[in-house]
XYZ file of C-alpha atoms in Angstrom:
422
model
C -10.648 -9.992 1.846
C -13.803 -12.445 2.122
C -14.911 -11.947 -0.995
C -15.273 -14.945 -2.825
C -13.956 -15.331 -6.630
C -13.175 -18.196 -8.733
C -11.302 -17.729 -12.045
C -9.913 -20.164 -14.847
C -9.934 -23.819 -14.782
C -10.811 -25.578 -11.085
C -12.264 -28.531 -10.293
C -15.499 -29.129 -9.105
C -14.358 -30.617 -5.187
C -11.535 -29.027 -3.556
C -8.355 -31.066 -2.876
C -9.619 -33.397 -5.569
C -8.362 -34.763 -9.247
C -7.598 -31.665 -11.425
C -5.978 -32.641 -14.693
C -4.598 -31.099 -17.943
C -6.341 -32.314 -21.174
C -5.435 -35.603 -22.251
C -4.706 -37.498 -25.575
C -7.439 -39.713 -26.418
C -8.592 -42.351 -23.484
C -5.197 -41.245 -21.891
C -5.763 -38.930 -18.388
C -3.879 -35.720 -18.903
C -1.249 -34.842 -15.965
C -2.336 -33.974 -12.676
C -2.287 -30.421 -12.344
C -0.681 -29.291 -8.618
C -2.849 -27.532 -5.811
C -1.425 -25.347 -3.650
C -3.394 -23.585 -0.512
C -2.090 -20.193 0.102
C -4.003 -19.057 3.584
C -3.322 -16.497 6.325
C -2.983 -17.382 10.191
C -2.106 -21.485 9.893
C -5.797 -23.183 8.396
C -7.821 -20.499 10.563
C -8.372 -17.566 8.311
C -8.909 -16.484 4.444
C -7.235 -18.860 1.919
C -7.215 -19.401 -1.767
C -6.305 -22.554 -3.716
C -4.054 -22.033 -6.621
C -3.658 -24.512 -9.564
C -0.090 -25.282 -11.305
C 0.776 -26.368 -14.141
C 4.520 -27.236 -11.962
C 5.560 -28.360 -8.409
C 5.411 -24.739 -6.227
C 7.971 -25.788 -4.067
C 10.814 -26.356 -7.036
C 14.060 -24.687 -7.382
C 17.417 -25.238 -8.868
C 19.425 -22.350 -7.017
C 19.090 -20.056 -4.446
C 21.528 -16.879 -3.627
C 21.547 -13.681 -1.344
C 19.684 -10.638 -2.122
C 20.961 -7.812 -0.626
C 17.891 -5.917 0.276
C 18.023 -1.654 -0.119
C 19.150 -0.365 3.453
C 16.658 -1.285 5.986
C 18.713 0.345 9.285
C 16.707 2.700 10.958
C 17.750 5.574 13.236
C 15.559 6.836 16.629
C 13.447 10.102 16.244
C 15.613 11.330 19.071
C 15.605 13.864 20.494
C 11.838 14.117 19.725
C 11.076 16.079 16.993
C 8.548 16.838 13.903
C 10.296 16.833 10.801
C 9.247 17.703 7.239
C 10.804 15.163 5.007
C 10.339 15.869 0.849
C 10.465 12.399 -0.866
C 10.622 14.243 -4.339
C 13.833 15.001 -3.815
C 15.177 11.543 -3.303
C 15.242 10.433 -6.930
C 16.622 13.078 -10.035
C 16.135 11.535 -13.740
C 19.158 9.728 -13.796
C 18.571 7.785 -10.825
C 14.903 6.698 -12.204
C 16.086 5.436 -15.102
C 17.639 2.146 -13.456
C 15.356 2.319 -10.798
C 12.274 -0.696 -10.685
C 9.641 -0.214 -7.681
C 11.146 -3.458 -5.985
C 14.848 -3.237 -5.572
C 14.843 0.462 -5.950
C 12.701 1.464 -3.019
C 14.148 3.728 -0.050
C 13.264 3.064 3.145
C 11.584 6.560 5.079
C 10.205 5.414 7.697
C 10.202 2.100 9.791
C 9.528 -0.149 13.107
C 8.827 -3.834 13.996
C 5.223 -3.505 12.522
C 5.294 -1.514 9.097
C 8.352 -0.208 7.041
C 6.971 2.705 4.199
C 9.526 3.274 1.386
C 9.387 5.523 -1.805
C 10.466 4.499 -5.113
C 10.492 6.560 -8.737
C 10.733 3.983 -11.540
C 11.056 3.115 -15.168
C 12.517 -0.256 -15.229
C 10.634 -3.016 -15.013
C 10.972 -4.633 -11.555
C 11.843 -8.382 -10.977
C 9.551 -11.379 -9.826
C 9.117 -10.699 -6.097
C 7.455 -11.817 -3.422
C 7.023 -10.231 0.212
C 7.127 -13.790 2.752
C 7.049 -11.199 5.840
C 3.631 -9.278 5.224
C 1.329 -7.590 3.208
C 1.947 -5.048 1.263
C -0.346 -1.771 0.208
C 1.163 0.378 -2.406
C -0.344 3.809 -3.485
C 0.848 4.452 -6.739
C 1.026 8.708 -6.760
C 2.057 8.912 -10.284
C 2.282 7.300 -13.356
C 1.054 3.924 -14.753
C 1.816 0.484 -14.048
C 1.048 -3.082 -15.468
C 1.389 -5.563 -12.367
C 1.155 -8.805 -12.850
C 0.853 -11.479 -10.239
C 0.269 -15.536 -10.274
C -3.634 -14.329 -9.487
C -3.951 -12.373 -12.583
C -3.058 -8.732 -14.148
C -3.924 -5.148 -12.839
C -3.804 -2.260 -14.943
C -3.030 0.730 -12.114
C -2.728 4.490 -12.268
C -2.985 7.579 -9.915
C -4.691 6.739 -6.997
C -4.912 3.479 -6.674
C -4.081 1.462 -3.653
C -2.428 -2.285 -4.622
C -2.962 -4.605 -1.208
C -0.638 -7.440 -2.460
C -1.214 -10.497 -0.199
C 2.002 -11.583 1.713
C 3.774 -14.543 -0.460
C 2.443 -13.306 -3.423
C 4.409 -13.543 -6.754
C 4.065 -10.649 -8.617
C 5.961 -8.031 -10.384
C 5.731 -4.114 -11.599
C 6.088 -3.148 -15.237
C 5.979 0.824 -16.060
C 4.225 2.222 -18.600
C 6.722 3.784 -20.763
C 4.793 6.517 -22.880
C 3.024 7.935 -19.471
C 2.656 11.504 -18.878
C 4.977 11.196 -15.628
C 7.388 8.860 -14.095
C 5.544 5.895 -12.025
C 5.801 7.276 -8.410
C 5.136 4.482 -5.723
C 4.607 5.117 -2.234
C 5.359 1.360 -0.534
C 3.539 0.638 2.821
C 5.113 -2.847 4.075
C 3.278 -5.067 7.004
C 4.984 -7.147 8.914
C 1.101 -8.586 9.211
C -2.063 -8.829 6.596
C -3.458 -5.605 5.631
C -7.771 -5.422 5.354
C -10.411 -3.189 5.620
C -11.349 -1.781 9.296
C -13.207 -3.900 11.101
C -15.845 -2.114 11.843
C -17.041 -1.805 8.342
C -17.286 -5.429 8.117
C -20.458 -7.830 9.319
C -19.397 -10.855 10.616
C -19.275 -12.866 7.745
C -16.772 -10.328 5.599
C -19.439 -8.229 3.874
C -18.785 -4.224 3.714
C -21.453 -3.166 5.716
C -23.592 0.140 4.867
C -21.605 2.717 6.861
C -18.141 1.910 4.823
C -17.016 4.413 3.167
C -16.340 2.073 0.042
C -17.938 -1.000 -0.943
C -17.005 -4.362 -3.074
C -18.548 -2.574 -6.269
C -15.250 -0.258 -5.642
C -12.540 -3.193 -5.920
C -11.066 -4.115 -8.731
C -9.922 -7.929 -8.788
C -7.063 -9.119 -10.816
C -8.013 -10.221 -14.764
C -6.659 -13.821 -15.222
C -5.853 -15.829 -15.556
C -2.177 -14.827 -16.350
C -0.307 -17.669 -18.151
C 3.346 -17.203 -19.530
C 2.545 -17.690 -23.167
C 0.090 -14.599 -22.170
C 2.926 -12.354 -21.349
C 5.074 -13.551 -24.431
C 7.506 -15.984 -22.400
C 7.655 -19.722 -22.966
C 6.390 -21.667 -20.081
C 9.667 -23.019 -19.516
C 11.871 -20.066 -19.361
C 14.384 -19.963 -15.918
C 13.233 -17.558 -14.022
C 14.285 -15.475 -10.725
C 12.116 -14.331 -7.743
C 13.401 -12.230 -5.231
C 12.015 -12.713 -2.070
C 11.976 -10.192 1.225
C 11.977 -12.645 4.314
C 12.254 -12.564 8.069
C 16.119 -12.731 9.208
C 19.072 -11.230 11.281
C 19.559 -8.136 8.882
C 18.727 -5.015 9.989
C 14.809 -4.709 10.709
C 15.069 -7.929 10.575
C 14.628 -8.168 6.920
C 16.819 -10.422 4.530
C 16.510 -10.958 1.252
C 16.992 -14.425 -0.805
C 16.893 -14.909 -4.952
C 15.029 -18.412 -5.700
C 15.775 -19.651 -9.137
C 12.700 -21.265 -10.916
C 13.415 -24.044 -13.993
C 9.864 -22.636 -15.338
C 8.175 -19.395 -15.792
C 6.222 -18.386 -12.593
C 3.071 -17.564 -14.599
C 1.673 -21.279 -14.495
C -1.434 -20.733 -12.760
C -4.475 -22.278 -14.869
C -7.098 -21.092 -12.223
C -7.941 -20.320 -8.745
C -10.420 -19.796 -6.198
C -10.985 -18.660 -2.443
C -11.536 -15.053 -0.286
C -7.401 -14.122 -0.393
C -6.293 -12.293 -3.839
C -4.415 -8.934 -4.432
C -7.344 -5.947 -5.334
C -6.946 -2.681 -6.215
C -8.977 0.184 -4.722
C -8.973 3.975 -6.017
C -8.529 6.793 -3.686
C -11.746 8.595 -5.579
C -13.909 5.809 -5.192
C -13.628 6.623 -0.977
C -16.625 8.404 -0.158
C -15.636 10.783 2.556
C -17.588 10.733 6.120
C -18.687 14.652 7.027
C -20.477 15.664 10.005
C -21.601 19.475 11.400
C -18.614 19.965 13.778
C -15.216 18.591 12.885
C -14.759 14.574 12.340
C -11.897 12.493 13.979
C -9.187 11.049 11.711
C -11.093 7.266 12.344
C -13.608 8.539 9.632
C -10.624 8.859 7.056
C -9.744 5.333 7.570
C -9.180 3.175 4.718
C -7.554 -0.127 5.862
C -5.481 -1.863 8.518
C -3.139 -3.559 9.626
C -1.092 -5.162 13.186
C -0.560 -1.687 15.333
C -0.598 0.908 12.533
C -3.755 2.134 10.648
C -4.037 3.705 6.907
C -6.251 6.585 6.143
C -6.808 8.850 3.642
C -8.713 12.786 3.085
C -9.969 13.289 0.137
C -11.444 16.241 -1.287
C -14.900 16.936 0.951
C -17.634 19.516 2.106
C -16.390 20.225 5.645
C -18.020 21.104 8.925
C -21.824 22.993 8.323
C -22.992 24.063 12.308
C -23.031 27.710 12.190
C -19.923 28.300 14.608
C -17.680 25.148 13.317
C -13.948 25.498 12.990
C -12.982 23.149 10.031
C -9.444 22.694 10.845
C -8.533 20.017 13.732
C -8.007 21.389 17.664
C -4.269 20.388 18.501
C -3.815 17.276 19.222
C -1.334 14.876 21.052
C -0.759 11.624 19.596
C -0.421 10.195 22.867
C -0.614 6.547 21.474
C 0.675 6.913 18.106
C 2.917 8.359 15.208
C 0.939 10.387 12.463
C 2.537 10.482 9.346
C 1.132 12.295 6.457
C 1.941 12.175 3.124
C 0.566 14.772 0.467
C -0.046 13.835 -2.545
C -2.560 16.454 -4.088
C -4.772 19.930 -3.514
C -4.044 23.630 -2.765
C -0.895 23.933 -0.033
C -0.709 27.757 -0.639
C -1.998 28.287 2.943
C 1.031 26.182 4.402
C 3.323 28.840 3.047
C 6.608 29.370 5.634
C 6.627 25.456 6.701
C 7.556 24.063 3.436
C 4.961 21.480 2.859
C 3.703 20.935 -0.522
C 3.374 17.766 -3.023
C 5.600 14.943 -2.115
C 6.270 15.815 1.304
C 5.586 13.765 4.653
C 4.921 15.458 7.566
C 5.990 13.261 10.475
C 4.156 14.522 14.366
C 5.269 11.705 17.158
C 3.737 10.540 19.846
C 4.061 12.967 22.250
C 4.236 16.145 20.521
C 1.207 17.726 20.050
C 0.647 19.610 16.652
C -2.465 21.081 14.725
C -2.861 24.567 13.329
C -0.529 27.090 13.030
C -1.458 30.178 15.051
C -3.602 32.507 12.235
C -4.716 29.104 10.705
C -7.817 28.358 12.857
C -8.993 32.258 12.208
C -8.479 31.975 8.586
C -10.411 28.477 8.464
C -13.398 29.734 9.686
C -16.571 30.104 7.013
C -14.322 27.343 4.510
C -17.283 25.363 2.922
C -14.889 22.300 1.216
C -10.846 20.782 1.701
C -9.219 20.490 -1.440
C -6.884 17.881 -0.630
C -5.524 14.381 -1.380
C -3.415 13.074 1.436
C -2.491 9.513 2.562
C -1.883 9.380 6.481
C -0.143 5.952 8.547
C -0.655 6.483 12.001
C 2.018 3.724 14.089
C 1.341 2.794 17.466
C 4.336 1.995 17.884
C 7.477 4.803 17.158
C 8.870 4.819 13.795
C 12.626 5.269 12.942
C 14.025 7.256 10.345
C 15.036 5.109 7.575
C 18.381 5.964 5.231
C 15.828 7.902 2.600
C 13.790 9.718 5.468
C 17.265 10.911 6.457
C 18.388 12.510 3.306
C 15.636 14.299 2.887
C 14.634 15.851 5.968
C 14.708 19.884 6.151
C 15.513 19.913 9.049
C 13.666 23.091 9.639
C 9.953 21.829 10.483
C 10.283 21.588 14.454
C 10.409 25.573 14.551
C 7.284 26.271 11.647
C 4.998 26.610 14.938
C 7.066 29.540 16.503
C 7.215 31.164 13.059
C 4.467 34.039 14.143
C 2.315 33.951 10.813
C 3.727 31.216 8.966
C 1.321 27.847 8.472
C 1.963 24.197 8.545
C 0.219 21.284 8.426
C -2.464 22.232 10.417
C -3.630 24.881 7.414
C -7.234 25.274 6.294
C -6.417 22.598 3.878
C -5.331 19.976 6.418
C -5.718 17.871 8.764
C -2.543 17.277 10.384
């Protein structure tokens, strides 16, 4: 994100003398710079200052990672999977949004897992790619080496890959924190075209800077009520021989990982509310592009929101079918009125999941029914792949195995309803 931000203590000249205070005429010690940038020296960095050496640790051991095997979509069908039925009270109770997620859905360029949790997670870091979270429920401290978030419903989290961060619950919230993980192998940004060519949002974005929230730091240990010298662990996901290629290692620390006195540069976690997206309306129905809310190496995120729909006299506000000839859609609902959906099963919590290939839109009665609707009520987050996702060991469990048939159902209606655009 070229936005530019400088917080705590830096020195005036990069890559120069930075120092902790000294004792009288004595120099304090050299404090330790470390560059954190994306594609080798060519893209957006930041510089980070420690109080320690980055690079030291005194142990290392396996993590073994949650169950990242996938199985093919094959033969090729639709499915209706309900992720709020992968986690019952019990199970959230030990469950922390890092180690605790379930894989759904996966391929070589973006692996989305769900996770209900009350524990507080470890230190983690993702070295494979970015991550965008969209917390669903609940509320969440998260604290990272760049500084402290305070998130809740509706907020996206785009953690930079390599960042050091972890995920602490809010106990006394009104539901259980709800986390819906969307995992790059690649950096995750705005769209392109809602950037000039220096990085600014440009006018036609449907959000703006003003809408980001940047991390409040900066975050020390003493802050967080740990002594700077406390042994800590990070877990880290990184690229190996397990399955989706994804291993996992434990670095031990000698020192807490909060020991960043200040930092500067364009590359930072952020936080971005789904409200704050002002939705993009026209007189006959928009294409999904206008829901689009970031990016990412062959998959796009978007997002519908509730909106005035289509205003020529003759519009049909619900989609035409459609045939993802180039990508996976995969829809997750997360809020609005899913009466009109009734015989297919999709409500809150469920992902609808329409492969290349397959064409899909309304059920037959839906596009009738749709006509003279002035607004959507509806909060949905939608990855589209362009290349085919897998069925990961949670998509699996909770598929209903029934959604393939909802379109020969006579007067039933899926996810092509009035109130969607799938």
């Amino acid at each position: 994100m070229a936005h530019y931000q400088a917080v705590g203590s830096i020195p005036p000249k990069r890559h120069t003398q930075h120092r902790r205070p000294g004792q009288g005429d004595a120099p304090g010690e050299l404090y330790y710079e470390e560059l954190m940038g994306e594609e080798g020296f060519s893209s957006d960095s930041s510089l980070l200052y420690h109080r320690n050496v980055p690079s030291t640790t005194v142990a290392a051991s396996v993590w073994e990672v949650p169950d990242q095997a996938t199985t093919p979509n094959h033969p090729l069908t639709p499915r209706h999977l309900k992720l709020h039925e992968l986690f019952d009270a019990e199970s959230v109770a030990r469950t922390d949004v890092v180690t605790g997620r379930r894989l759904v859905l996966g391929n070589g360029d973006v692996r989305i897992s769900y996770a209900v949790a009350a524990q507080a997670s470890p230190w983690y870091r993702n070295g494979i790619g970015d991550e965008c979270v969209y917390v669903e429920r609940g509320r969440a401290r998260v604290e990272t080496v760049f500084g402290a978030f305070d998130v809740a419903e509706g907020d996206y989290v785009i953690i930079p890959r390599a960042t050091t961060h972890r995920w602490l619950p809010v106990a006394d919230a009104d539901e259980p924190l709800r986390a819906y993980c969307i995992e790059a192998n690649s950096h995750i940004a705005p769209p392109k075209r809602y950037l000039s060519r220096y990085g600014q949002l440009l006018e036609h974005a449907p959000y703006c800077e003003r809408d980001l929230r940047q991390p409040e730091g900066p975050l020390l240990a003493e802050h967080v009520g740990a002594s700077p010298d406390e042994q800590t662990d990070v877990y880290i996901k990184h690229r190996g021989n397990g399955p989706g290629g994804v291993v996992g290692t434990v670095h031990t620390l000698p020192f807490h990982p909060l020991d960043v006195v200040g930092w500067d540069g364009c590359l930072y976690p952020y936080v971005f509310n789904v409200r704050n997206f002002e939705p993009i309306t026209g007189r006959i129905h928009q294409p999904p592009p206008v829901h689009q809310v970031f990016e990412g190496a062959n998959f796009v995120i978007c997002n519908f929101v509730p909106r005035k729909v289509d205003y020529h006299p003759l519009a049909i506000p619900v989609p035409y079918y459609h045939s993802n000839v180039d990508s996976d859609e995969i829809m997750f609902y997360v809020d609005g009125d899913y009466e009109a959906r009734k015989g297919s099963g999709i409500g809150k919590g469920s992902i609808s999941v329409h492969p290349g290939g397959h064409p899909h839109g309304p059920q037959p009665g839906a596009t009738e029914g749709s006509l003279g609707v002035e607004a959507f009520d509806e909060l949905a987050v939608m990855v589209d792949t362009f290349r085919p996702l897998e069925l990961g060991e949670g998509g699996l469990a909770v598929d209903d195995g029934l959604y393939a048939m909802s379109w020969s159902r006579g007067t039933a209606r899926t996810a092509g309803s009035p109130h969607s655009e799938g």
